[in-house]
Coordinates of C-alpha atoms in Angstrom, one line a residue:
X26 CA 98.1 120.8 -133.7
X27 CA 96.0 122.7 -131.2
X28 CA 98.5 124.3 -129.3
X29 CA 95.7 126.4 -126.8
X30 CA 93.9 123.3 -126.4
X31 CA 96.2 120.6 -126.2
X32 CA 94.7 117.0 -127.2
X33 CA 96.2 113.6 -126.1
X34 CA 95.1 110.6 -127.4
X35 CA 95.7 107.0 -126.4
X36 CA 94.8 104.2 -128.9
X37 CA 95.1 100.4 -128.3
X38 CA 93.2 96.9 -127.0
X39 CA 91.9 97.1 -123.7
X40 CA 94.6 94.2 -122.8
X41 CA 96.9 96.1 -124.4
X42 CA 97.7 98.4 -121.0
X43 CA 95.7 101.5 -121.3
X44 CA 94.3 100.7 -118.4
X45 CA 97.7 101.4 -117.1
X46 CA 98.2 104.1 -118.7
X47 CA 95.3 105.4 -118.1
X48 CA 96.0 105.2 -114.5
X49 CA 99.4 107.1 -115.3
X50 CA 97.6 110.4 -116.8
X51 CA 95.2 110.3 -113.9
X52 CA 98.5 110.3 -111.9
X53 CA 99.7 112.8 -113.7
X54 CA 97.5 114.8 -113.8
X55 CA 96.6 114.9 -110.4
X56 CA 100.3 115.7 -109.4
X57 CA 100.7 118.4 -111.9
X58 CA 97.4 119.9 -110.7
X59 CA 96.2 120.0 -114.8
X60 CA 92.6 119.7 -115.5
X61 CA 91.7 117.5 -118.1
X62 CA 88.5 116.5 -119.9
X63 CA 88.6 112.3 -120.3
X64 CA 86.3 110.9 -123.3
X65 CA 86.5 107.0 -123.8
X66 CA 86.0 105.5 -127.3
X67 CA 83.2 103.5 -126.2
X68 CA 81.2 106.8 -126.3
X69 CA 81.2 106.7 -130.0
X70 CA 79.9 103.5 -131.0
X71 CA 77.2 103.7 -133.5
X72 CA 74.9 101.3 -131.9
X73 CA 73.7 100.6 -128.3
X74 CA 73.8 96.9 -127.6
X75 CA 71.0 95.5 -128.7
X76 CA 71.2 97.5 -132.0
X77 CA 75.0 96.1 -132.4
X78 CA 73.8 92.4 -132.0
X79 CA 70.9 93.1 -134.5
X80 CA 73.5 94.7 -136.9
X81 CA 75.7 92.1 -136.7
X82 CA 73.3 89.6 -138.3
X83 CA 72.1 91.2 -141.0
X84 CA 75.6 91.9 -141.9
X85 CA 76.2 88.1 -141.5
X86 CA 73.0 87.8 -142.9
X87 CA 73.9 89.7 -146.2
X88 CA 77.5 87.8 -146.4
X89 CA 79.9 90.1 -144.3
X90 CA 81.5 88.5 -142.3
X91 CA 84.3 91.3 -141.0
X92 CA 81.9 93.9 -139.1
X93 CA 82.8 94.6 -135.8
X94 CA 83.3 97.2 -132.7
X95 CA 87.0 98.2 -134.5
X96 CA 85.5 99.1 -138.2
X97 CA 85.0 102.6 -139.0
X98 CA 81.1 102.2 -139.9
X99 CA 80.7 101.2 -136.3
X100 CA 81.5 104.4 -134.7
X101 CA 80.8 107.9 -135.1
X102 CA 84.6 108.4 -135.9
X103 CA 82.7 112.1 -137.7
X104 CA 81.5 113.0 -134.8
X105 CA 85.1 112.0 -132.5
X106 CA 86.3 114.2 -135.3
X107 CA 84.5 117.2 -134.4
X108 CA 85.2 116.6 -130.9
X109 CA 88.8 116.9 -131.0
X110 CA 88.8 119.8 -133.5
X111 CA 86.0 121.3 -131.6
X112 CA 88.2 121.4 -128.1
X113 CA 91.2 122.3 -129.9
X114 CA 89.9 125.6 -131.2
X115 CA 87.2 126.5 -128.1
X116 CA 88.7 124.4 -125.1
X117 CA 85.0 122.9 -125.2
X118 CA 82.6 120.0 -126.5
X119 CA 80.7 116.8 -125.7
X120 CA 81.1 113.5 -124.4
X121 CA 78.8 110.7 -123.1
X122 CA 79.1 107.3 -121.8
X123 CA 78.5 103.7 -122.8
X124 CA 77.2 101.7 -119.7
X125 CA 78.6 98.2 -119.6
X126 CA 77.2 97.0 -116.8
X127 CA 74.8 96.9 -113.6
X128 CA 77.6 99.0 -111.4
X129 CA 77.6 101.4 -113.8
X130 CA 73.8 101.3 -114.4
X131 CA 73.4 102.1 -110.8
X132 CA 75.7 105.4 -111.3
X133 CA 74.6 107.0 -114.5
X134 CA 70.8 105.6 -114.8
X135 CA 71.0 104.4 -117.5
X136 CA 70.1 100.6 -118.6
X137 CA 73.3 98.4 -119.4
X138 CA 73.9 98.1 -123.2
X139 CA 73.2 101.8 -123.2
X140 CA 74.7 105.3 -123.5
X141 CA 73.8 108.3 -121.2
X142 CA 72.7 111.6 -123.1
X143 CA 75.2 113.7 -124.4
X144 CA 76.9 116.6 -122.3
X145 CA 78.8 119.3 -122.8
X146 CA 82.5 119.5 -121.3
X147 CA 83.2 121.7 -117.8
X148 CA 84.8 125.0 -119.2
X149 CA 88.6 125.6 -118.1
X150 CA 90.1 122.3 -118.5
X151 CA 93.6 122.5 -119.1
X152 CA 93.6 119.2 -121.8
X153 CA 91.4 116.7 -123.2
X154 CA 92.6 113.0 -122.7
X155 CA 90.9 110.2 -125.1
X156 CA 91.4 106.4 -124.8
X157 CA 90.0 103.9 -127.1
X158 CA 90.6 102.2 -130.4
X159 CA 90.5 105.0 -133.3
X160 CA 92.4 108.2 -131.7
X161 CA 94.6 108.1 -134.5
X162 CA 92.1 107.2 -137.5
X163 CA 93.2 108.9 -140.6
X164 CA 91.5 108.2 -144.1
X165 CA 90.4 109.4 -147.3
X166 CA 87.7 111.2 -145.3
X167 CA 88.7 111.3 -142.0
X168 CA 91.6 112.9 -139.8
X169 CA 91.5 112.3 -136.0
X170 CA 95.1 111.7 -135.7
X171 CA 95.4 115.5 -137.2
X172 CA 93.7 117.1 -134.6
X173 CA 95.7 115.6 -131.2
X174 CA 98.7 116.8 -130.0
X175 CA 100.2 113.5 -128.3
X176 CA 99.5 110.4 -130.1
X177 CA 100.4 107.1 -128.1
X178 CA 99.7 103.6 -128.6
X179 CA 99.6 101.0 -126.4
X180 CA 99.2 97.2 -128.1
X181 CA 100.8 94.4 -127.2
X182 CA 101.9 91.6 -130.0
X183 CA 98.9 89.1 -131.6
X184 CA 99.0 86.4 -130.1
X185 CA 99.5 87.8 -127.0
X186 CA 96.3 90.0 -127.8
X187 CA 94.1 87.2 -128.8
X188 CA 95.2 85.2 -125.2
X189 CA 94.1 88.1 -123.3
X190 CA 90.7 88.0 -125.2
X191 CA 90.3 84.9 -125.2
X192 CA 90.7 84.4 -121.1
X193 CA 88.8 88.0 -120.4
X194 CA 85.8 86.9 -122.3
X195 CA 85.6 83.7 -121.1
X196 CA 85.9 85.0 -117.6
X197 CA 83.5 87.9 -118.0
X198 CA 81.2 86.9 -120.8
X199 CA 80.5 83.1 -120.5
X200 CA 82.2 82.6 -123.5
X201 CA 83.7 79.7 -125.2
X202 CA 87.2 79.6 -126.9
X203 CA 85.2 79.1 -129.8
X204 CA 82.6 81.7 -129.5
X205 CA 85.5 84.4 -128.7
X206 CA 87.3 82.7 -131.7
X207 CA 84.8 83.4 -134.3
X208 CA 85.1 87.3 -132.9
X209 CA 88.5 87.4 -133.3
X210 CA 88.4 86.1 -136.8
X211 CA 85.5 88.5 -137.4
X212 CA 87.8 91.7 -136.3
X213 CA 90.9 91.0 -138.5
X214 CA 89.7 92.5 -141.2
X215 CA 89.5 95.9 -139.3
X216 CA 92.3 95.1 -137.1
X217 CA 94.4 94.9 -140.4
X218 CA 93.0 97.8 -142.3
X219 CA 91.6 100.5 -139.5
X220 CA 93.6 99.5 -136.0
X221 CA 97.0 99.0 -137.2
X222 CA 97.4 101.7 -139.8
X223 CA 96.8 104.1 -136.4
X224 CA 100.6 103.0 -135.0
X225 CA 102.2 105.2 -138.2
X226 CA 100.4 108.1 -137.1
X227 CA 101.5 107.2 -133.1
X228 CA 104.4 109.9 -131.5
X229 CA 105.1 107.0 -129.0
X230 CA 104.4 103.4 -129.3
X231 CA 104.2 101.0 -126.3
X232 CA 104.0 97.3 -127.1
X233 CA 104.3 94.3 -124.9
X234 CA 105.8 91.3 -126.1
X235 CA 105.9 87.8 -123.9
X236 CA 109.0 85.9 -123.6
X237 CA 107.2 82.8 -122.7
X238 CA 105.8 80.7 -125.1
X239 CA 102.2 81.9 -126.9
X240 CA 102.7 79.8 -130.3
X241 CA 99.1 78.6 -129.9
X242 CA 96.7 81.3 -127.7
X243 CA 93.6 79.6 -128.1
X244 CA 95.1 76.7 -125.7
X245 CA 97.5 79.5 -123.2
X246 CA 96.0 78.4 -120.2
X247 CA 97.3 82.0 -118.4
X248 CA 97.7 85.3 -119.7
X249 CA 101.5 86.0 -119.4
X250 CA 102.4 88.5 -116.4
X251 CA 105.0 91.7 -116.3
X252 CA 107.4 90.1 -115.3
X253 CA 107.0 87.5 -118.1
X254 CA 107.4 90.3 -120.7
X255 CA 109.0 93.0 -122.0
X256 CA 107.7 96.4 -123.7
X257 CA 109.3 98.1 -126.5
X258 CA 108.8 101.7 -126.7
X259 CA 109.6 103.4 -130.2
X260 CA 109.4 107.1 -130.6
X261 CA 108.3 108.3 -133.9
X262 CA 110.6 111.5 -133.9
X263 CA 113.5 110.5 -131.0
X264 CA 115.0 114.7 -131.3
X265 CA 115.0 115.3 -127.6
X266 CA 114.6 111.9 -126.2
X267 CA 117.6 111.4 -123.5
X268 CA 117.5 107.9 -124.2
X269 CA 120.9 107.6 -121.5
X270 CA 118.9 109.3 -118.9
X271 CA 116.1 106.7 -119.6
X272 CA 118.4 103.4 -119.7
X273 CA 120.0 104.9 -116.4
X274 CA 116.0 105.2 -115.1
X275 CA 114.8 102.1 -116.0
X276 CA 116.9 99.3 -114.7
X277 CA 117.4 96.2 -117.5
X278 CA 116.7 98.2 -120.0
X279 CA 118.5 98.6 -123.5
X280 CA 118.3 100.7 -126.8
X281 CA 117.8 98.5 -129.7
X282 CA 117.3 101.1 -132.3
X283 CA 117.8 104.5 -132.7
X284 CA 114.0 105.5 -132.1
X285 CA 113.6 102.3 -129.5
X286 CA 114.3 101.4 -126.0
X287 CA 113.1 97.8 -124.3
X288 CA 112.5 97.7 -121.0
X289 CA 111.2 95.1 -118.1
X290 CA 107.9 94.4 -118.3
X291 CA 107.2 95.6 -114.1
X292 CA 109.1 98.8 -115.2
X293 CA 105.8 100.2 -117.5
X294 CA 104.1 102.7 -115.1
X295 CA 108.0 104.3 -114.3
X296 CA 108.5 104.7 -118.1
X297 CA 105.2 106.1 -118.9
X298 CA 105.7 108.9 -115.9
X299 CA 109.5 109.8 -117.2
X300 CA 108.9 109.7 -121.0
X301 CA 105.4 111.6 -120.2
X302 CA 105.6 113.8 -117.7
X303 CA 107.6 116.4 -119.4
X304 CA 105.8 116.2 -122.5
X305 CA 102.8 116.8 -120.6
X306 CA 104.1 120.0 -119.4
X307 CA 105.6 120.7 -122.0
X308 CA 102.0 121.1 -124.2
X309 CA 100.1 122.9 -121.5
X310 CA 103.1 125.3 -120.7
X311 CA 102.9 126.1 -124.9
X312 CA 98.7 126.4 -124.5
X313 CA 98.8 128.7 -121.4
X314 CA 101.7 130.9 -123.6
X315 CA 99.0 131.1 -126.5

């Protein structure tokens, strides 16, 4: 715990809703007049695009079938590491970005399929905010869920996840179901041993779950909205957690467990800013008093 330096991570699919939550820290953040430093897990990949693709056959090549963006060889989970333990003891580091595409090209310089140079972080931040998939790797050799403060993660349930994949790259990508099916089956074996063993190590736990049928994703012919869902937050330690307050909050919602409160799928955003705010606070009122 880096009480001076606070560090929050966020781990979880894309689909899953850190994109909403990301938007809720930036709203946070902004309201509460904190400074914080954002890294993305993208930055940490081991290989640039064309390096990933070339990778990816000689693994298949040499009989391995499971490597992927989520297993630990493919990022410089080290170096994310260092990063964290770094700004928890100085308040200071380095970050840089992987460009995706021709927008972002246009911004940062740098060809798509590529990342920018490395850079240090602007001294006097207040936090550090990270959102990918490994902010809570922890292994024989590796502890980043040690070195943040606030672990959250954000995933919804499988099938749910592969229909959100499946229509995204399809979309986006030009993929077919099959194409994005063979990368699904190619992640699992990550998924199971690297991304799921992060949600033990999580303080908070969001996960969407559909309440319309998804029995078969590959043939979903729509993603399932909010208001088709629910979310199920579960709270690793729930010592301090008004959980009345919250139910009272967020209309239609219920406890279901000790640690766990469900609530409407439209009424995500609200949660995030009442569970979070104060725990935001909370950490840079503790770093400011160290």
């Amino acid at each position: 715990m880096s009480r001076k330096h606070p560090v929050i991570s966020v781990t979880g699919s894309s689909g899953a809703g850190t994109t909403t939550i990301k938007h809720t820290f930036d709203q946070i953040f902004r309201r509460e007049k904190i400074s914080a430093v954002t890294i993305e897990g993208d930055a940490f990949h081991r290989f640039n695009r064309a390096d990933m693709k070339a990778e990816l056959q000689k693994r298949l090549d040499e009989g391995d079938a499971t490597f992927s963006h989520f297993s630990v060889e493919a990022n410089v989970l080290d170096e994310l590491e260092n990063v964290f333990r770094t700004y928890g003891e100085t308040g200071g580091g380095k970050t840089r970005h992987y460009v995706h595409d021709d927008e972002e090209a246009e911004r940062y310089g740098v060809s798509p399929g590529h990342f920018t140079d490395w850079r240090e972080f602007s001294p006097g931040s207040d936090v550090l905010f990270y959102e990918g998939l490994h902010g809570a790797v922890k292994t024989d050799t590796i502890d980043i869920a040690g070195h943040a403060d606030l672990k959250i993660g954000v995933v919804p349930v499988i099938n749910l996840e592969w229909i959100q994949k499946i229509h995204r790259d399809k979309a986006t990508r030009g993929y077919t179901t099959e194409a994005v099916t063979d990368v699904i089956l190619r992640r699992m074996h990550a998924y199971v041993h690297t991304i799921c063993p992060q949600f033990i190590q999580t303080d908070i736990n969001f996960q969407r779950v559909p309440v319309v049928d998804t029995s078969d994703p590959f043939i979903a012919r729509w993603i399932p909205t909010p208001d088709e869902s629910l979310v199920v937050i579960r709270f690793a330690n729930p010592r301090g957690i008004d959980f009345s307050y919250l139910v009272s909050m967020l209309h239609d919602s219920w406890m279901t467990r000790a640690n766990s409160i469900v609530i409407p799928g439209p009424k995500l955003d609200l949660a995030m800013q009442l569970i979070l705010t104060p725990m935001i606070l909370r950490l840079v009122e503790q770093s400011k008093k160290a």
